[in-house]
PDB file of C-alpha atoms in Angstrom:
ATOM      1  CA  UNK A   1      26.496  64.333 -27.824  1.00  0.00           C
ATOM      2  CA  UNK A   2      27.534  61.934 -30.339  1.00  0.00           C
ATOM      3  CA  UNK A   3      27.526  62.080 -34.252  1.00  0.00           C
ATOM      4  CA  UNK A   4      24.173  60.994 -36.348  1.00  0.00           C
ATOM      5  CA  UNK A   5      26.544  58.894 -38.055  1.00  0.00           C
ATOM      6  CA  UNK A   6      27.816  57.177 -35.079  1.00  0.00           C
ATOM      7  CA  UNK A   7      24.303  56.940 -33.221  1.00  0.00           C
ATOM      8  CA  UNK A   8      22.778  54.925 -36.649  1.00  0.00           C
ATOM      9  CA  UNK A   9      26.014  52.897 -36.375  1.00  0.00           C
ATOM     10  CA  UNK A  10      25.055  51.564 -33.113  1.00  0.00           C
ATOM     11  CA  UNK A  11      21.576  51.090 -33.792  1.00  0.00           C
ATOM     12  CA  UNK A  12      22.327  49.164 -36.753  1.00  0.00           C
ATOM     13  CA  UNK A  13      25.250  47.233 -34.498  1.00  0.00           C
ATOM     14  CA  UNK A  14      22.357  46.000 -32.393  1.00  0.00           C
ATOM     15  CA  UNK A  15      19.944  45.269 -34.265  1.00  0.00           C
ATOM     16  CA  UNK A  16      22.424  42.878 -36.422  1.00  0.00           C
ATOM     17  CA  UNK A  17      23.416  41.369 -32.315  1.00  0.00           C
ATOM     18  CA  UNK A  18      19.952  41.121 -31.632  1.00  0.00           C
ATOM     19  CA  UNK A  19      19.865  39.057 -34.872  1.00  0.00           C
ATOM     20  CA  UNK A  20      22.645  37.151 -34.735  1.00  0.00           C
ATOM     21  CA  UNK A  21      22.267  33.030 -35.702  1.00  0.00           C
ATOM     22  CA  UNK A  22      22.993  32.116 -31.443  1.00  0.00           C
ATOM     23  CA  UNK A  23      19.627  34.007 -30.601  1.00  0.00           C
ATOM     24  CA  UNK A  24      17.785  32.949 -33.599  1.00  0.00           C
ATOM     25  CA  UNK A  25      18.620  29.523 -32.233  1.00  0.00           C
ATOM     26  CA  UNK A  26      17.738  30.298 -29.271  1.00  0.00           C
ATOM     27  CA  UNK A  27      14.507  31.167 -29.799  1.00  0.00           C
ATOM     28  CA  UNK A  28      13.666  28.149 -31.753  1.00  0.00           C
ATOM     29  CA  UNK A  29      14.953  25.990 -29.309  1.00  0.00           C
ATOM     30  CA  UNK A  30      12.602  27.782 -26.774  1.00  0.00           C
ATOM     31  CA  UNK A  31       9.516  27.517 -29.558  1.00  0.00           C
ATOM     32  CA  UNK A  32      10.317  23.268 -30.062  1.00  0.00           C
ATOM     33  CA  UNK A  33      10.188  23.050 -26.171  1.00  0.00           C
ATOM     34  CA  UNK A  34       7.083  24.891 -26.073  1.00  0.00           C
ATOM     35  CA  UNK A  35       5.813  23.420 -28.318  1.00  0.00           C
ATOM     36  CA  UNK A  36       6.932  19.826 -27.158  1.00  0.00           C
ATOM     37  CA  UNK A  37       5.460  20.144 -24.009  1.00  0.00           C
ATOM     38  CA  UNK A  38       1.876  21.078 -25.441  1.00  0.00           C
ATOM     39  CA  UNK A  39       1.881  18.498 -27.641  1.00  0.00           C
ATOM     40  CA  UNK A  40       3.038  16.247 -24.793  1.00  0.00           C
ATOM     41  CA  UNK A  41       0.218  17.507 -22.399  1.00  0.00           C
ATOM     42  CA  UNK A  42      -2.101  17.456 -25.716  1.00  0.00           C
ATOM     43  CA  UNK A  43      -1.203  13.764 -25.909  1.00  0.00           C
ATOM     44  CA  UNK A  44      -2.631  12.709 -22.994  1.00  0.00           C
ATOM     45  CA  UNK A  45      -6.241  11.980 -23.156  1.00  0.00           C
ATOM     46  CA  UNK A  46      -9.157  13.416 -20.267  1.00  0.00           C
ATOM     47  CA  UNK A  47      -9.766   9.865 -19.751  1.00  0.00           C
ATOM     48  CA  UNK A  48      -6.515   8.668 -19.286  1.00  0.00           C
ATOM     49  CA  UNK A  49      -6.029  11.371 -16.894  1.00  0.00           C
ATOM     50  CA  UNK A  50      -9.264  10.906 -14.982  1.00  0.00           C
ATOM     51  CA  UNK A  51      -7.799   7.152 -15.082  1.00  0.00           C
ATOM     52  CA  UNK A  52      -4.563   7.548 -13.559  1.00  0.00           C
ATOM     53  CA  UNK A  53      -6.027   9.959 -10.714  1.00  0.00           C
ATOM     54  CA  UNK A  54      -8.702   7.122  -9.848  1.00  0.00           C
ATOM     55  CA  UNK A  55      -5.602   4.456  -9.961  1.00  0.00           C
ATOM     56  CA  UNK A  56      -4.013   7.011  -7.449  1.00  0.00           C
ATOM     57  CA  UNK A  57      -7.246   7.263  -5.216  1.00  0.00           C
ATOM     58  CA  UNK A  58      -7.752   3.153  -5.409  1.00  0.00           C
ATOM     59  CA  UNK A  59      -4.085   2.993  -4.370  1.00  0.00           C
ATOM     60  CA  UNK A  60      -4.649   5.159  -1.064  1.00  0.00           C
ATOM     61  CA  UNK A  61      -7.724   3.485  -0.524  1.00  0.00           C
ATOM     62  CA  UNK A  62      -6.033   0.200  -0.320  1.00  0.00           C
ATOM     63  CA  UNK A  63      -3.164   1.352   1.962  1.00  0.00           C
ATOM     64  CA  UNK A  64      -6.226   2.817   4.569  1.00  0.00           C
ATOM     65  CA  UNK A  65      -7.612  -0.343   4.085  1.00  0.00           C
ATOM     66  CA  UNK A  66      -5.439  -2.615   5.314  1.00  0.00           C
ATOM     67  CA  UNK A  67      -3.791  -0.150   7.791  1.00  0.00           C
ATOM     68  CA  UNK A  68      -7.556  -0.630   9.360  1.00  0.00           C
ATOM     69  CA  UNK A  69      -7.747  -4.117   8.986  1.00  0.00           C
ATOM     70  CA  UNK A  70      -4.474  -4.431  10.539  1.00  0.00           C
ATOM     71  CA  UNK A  71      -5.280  -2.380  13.207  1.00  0.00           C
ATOM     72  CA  UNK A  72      -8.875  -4.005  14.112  1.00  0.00           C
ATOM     73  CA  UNK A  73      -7.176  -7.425  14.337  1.00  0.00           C
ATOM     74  CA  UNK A  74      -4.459  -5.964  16.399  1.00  0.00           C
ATOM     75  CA  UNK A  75      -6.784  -4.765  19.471  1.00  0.00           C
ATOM     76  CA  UNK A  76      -9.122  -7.801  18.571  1.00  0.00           C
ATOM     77  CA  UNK A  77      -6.292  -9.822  19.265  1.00  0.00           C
ATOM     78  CA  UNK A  78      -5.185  -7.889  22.488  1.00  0.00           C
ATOM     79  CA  UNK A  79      -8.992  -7.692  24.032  1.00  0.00           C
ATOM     80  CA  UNK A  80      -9.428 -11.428  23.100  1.00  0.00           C
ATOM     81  CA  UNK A  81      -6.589 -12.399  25.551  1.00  0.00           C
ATOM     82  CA  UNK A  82      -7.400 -10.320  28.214  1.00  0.00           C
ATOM     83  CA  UNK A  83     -10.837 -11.608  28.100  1.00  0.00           C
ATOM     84  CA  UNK A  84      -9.888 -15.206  27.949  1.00  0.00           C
ATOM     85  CA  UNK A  85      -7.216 -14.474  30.867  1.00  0.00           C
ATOM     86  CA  UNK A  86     -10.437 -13.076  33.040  1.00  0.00           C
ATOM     87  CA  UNK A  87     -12.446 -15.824  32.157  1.00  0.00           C
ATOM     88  CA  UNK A  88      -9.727 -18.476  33.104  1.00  0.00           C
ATOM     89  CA  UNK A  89      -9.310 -16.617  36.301  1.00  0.00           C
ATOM     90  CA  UNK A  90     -13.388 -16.318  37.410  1.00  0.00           C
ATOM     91  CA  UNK A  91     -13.607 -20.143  36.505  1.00  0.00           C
ATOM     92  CA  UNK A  92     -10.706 -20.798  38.941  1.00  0.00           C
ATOM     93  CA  UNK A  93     -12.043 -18.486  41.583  1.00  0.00           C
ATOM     94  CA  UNK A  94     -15.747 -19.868  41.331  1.00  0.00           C
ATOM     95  CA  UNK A  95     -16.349 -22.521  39.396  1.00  0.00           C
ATOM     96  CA  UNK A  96     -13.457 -25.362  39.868  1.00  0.00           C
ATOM     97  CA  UNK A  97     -13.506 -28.178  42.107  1.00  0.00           C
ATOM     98  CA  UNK A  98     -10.662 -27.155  43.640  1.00  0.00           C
ATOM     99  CA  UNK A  99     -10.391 -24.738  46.398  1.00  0.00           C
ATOM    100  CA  UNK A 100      -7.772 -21.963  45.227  1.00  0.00           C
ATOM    101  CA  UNK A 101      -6.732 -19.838  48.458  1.00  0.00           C
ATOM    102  CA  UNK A 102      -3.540 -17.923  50.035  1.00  0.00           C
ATOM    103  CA  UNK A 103      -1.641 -15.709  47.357  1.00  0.00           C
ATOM    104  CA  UNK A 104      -2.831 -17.508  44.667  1.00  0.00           C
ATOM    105  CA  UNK A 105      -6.386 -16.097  45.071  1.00  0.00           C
ATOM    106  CA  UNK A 106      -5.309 -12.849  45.582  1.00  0.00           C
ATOM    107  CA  UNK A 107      -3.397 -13.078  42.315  1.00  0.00           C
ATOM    108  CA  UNK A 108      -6.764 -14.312  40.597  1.00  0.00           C
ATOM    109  CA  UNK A 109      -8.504 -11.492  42.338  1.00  0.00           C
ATOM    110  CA  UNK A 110      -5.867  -8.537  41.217  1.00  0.00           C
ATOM    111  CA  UNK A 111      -6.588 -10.228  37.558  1.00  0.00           C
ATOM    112  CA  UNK A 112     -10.164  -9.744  37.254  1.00  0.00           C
ATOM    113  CA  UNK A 113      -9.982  -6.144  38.879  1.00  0.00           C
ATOM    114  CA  UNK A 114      -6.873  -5.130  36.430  1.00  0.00           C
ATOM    115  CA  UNK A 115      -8.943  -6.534  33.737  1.00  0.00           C
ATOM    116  CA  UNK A 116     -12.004  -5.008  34.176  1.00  0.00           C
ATOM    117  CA  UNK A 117     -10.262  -1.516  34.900  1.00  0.00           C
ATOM    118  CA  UNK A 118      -8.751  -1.787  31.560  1.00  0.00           C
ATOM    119  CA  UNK A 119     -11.271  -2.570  29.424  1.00  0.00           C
ATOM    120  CA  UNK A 120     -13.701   0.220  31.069  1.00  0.00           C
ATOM    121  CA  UNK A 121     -11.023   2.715  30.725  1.00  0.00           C
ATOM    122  CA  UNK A 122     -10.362   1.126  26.617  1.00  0.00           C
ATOM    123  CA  UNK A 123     -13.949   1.999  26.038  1.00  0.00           C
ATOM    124  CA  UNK A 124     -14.360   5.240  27.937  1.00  0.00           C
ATOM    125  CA  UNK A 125     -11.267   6.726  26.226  1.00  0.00           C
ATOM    126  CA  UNK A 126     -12.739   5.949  22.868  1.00  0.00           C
ATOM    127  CA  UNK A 127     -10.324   3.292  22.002  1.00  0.00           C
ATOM    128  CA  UNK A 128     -12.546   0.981  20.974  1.00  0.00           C
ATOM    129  CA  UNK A 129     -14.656   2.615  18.932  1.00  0.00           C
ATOM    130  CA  UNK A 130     -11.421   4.307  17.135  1.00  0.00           C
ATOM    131  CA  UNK A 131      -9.562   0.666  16.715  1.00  0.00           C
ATOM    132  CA  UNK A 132     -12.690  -1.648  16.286  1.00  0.00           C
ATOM    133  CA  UNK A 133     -15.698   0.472  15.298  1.00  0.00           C
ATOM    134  CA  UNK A 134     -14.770   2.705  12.862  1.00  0.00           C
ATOM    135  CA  UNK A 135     -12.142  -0.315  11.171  1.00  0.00           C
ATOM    136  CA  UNK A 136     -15.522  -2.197  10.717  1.00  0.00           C
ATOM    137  CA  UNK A 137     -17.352   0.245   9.557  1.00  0.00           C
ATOM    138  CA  UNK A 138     -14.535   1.566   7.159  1.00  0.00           C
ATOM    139  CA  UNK A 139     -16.004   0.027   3.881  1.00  0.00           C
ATOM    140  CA  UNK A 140     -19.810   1.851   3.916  1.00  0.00           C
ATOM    141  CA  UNK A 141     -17.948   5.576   5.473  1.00  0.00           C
ATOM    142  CA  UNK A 142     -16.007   5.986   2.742  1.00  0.00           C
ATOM    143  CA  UNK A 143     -18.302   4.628  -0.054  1.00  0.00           C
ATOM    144  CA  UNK A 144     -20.938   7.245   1.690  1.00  0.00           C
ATOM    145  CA  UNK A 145     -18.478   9.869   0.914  1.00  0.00           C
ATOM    146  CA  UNK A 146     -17.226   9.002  -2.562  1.00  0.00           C
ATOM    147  CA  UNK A 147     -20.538   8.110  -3.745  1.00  0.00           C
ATOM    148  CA  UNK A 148     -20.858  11.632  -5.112  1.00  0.00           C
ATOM    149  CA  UNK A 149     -18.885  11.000  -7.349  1.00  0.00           C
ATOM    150  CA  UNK A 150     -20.551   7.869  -8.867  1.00  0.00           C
ATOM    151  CA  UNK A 151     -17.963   5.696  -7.098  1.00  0.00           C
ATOM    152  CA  UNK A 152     -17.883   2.488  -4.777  1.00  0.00           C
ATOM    153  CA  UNK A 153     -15.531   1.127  -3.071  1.00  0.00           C
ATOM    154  CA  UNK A 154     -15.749  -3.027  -2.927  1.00  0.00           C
ATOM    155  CA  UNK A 155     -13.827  -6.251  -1.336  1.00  0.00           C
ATOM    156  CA  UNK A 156     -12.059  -8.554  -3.558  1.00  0.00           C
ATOM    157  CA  UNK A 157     -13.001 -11.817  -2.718  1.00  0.00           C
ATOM    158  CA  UNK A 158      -9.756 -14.676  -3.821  1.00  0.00           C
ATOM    159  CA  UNK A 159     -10.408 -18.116  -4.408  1.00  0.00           C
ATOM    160  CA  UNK A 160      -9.226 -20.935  -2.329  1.00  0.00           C
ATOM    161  CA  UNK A 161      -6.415 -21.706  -4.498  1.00  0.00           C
ATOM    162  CA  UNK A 162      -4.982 -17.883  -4.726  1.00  0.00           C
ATOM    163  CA  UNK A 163      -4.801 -17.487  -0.893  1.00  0.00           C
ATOM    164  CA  UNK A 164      -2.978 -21.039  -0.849  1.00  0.00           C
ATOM    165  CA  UNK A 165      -0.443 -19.466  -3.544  1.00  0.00           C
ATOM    166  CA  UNK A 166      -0.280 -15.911  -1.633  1.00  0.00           C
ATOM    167  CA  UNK A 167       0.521 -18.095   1.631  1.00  0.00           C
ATOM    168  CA  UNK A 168       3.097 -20.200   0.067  1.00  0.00           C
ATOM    169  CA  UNK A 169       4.479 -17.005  -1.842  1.00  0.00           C
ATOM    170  CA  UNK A 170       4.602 -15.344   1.904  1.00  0.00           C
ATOM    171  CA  UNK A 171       6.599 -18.505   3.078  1.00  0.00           C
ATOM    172  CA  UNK A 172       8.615 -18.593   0.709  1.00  0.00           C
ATOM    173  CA  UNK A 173       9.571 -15.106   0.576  1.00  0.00           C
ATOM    174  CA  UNK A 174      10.435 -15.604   4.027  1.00  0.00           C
ATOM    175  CA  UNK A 175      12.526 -18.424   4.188  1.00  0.00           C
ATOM    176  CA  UNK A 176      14.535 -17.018   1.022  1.00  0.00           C
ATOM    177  CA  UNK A 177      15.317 -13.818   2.846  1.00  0.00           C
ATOM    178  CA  UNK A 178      16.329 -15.532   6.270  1.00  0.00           C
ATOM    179  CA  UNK A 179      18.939 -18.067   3.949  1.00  0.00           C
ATOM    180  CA  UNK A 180      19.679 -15.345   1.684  1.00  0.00           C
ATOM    181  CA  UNK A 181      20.972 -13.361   5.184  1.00  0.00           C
ATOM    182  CA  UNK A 182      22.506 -16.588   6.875  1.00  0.00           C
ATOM    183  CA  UNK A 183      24.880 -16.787   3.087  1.00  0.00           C
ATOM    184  CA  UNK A 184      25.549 -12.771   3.573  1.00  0.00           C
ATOM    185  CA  UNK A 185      25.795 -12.720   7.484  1.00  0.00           C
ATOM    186  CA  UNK A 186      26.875 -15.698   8.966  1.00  0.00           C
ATOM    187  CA  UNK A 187      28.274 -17.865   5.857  1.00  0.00           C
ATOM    188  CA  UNK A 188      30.928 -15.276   4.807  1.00  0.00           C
ATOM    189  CA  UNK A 189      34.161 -17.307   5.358  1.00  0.00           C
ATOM    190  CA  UNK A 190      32.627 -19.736   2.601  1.00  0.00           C
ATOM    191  CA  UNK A 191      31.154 -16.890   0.340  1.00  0.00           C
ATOM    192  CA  UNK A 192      27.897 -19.496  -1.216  1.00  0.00           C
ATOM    193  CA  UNK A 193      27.366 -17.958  -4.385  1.00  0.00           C
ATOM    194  CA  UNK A 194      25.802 -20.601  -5.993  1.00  0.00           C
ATOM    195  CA  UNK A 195      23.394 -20.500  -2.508  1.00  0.00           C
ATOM    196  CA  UNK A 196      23.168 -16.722  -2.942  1.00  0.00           C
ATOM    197  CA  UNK A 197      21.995 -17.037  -6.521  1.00  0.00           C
ATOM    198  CA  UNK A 198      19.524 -19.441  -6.253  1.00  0.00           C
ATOM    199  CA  UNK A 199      17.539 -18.053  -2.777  1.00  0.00           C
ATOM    200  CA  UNK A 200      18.040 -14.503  -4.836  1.00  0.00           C
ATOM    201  CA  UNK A 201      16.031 -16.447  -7.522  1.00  0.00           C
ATOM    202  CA  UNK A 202      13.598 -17.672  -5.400  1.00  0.00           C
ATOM    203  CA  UNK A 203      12.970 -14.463  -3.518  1.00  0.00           C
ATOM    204  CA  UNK A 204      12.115 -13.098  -7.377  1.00  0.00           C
ATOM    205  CA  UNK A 205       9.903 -15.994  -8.370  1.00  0.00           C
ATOM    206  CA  UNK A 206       7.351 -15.230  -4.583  1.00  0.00           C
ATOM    207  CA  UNK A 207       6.862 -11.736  -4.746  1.00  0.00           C
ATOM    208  CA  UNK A 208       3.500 -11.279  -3.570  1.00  0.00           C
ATOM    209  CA  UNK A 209       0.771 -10.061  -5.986  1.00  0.00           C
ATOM    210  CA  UNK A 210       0.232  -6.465  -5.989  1.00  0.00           C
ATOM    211  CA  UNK A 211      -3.019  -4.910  -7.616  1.00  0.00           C
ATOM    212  CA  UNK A 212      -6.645  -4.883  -7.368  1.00  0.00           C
ATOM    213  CA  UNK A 213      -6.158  -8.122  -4.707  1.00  0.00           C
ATOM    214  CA  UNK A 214      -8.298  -6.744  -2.173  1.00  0.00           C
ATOM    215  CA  UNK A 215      -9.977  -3.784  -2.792  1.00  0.00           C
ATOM    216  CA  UNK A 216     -11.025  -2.194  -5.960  1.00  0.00           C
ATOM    217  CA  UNK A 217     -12.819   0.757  -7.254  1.00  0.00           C
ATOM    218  CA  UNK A 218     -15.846   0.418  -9.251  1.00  0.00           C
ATOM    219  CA  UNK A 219     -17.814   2.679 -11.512  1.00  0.00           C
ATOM    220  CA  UNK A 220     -21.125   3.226 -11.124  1.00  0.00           C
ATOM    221  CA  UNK A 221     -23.026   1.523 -13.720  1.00  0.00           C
ATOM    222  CA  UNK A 222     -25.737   4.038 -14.224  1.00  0.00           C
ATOM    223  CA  UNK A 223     -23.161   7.079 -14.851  1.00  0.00           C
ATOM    224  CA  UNK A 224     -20.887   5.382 -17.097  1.00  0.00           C
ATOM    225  CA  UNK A 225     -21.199   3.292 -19.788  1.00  0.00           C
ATOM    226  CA  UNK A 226     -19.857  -0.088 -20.512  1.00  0.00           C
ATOM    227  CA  UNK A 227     -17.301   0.817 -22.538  1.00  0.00           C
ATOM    228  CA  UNK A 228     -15.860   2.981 -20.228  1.00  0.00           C
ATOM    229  CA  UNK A 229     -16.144   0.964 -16.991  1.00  0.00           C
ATOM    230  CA  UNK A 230     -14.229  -1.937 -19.476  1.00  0.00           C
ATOM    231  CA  UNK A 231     -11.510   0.460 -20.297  1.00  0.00           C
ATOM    232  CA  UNK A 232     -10.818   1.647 -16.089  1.00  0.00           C
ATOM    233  CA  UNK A 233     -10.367  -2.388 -15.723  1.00  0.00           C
ATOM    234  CA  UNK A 234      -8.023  -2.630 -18.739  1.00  0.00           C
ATOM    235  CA  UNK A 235      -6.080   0.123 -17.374  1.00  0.00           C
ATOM    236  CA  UNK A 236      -5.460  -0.758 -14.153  1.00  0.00           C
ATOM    237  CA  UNK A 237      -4.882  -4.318 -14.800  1.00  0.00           C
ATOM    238  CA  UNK A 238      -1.942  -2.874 -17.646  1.00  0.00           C
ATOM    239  CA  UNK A 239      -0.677  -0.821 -14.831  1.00  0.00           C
ATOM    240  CA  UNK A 240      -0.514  -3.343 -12.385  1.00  0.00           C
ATOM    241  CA  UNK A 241       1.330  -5.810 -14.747  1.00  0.00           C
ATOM    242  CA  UNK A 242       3.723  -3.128 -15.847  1.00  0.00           C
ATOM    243  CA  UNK A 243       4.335  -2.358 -12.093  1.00  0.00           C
ATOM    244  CA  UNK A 244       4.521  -6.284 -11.424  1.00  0.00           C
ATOM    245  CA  UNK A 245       7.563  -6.419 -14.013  1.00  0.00           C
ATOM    246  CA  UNK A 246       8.934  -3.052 -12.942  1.00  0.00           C
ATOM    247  CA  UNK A 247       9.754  -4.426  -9.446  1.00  0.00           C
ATOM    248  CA  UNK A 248      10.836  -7.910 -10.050  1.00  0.00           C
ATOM    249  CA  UNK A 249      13.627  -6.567 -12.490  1.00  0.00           C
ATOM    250  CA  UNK A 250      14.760  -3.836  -9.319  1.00  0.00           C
ATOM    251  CA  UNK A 251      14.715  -7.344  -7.604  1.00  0.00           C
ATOM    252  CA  UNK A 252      16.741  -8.852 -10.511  1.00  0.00           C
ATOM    253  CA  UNK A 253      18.885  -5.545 -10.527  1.00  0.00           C
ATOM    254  CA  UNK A 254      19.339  -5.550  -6.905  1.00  0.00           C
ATOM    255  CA  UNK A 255      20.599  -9.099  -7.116  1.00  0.00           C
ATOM    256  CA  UNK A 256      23.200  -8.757  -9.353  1.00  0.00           C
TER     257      UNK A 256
END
């Protein structure tokens, strides 16, 4: 049991430690970052927000897309030789002047049947419809499920003259990173800087345009208003051009 005097001599002792200048700062420093981050999270406006999460959805959009795309052309590709191998083989077997026989024929034969198995087994598996179907039809499915939202999903049609410049940008790209690995790979007992700075330069000058190039996302006219349908464009074409200069100076960085 201690002493009154002794048990107000503590109390006072903590009190004083519990205001001491370290936990007064303490607790400001804890009120500025509170405050900070509100006024941080206050700063950014419902529309920029419902902008950036629409840039995010466009963006995912695109990569399905052209994952599709890529896809139908693939097995379009693949079903387009197999068909013109079977119809090079029935014209030899029936329709040419010449008379095909002995292993030959049975060759021809063993096409057609291998041919035909495949594709009937490609369709009855559901292939097709999953690689050529659905990739055609890719466009009005998700516009019929995004439409609740007053949204539509559209192609980008480019002009003659930008798919010449994406194809010579592709090229070039290319060719600079096939030199730029012949200097790094192959030319090392010479060590071509001068070679290695100017394909590094040209690799920098054909990056391929990145953006609303394809496929875009476009506000319904009768739920929005001008003004705001103006600013979504605005905004994505800022954030595309600060993207654009974002990567070519990792390029630049990478380079030197």
């Amino acid at each position: 049991m201690c002493p009154p005097e002794l048990s107000g001599l503590s109390s006072t002792s903590s009190s004083v430690t519990k205001n001491t200048p370290r936990s007064a700062r303490r607790r400001s420093i804890g009120r500025d970052s509170s405050s900070k981050s509100r006024r941080n999270s206050n700063q950014i406006s419902p529309t920029s927000m419902i902008f950036r999460n629409l840039l995010i959805m466009e963006e995912d959009l695109r990569n399905q897309a052209r994952e599709q795309k890529k896809l139908r052309w693939q097995y379009t590709g693949f079903l387009s030789c197999l068909a013109g191998v079977a119809a090079f083989s029935i014209y030899e077997l029936y329709f040419s002047d010449v008379v095909v026989k002995g292993v030959y024929r049975f060759f021809l034969q063993f096409t057609i049947c291998f041919i035909s198995i495949t594709l009937v087994l490609f369709h009855l598996s559901g292939q097709y419809k999953r690689t050529i179907v659905i990739p055609r039809r890719f466009f009005a499915s998700t516009n019929k499920g995004i439409r609740q939202f007053n949204l539509r999903l559209v192609k980008v049609h480019s002009s003659w003259d930008e798919n010449l410049t994406d194809m010579i940008r592709f090229t070039m790209n290319a060719f600079s990173d096939s030199n730029i690995w012949l200097c790094e790979e192959i030319l090392t007992f010479w060590k071509p800087i001068v070679l290695l700075r100017f394909w590094h330069s040209v690799k920098l000058r054909c990056q391929p345009r990145i953006g609303a190039i394809d496929v875009k996302i476009v506000l319904n006219p009768r739920a929005f208003s001008a003004e705001i349908r103006e600013g979504w464009e605005i905004y994505r074409d800022e954030f595309w051009a600060r993207e654009g200069a974002r990567r070519r100076k990792t390029v630049n960085e990478a380079k030197s």
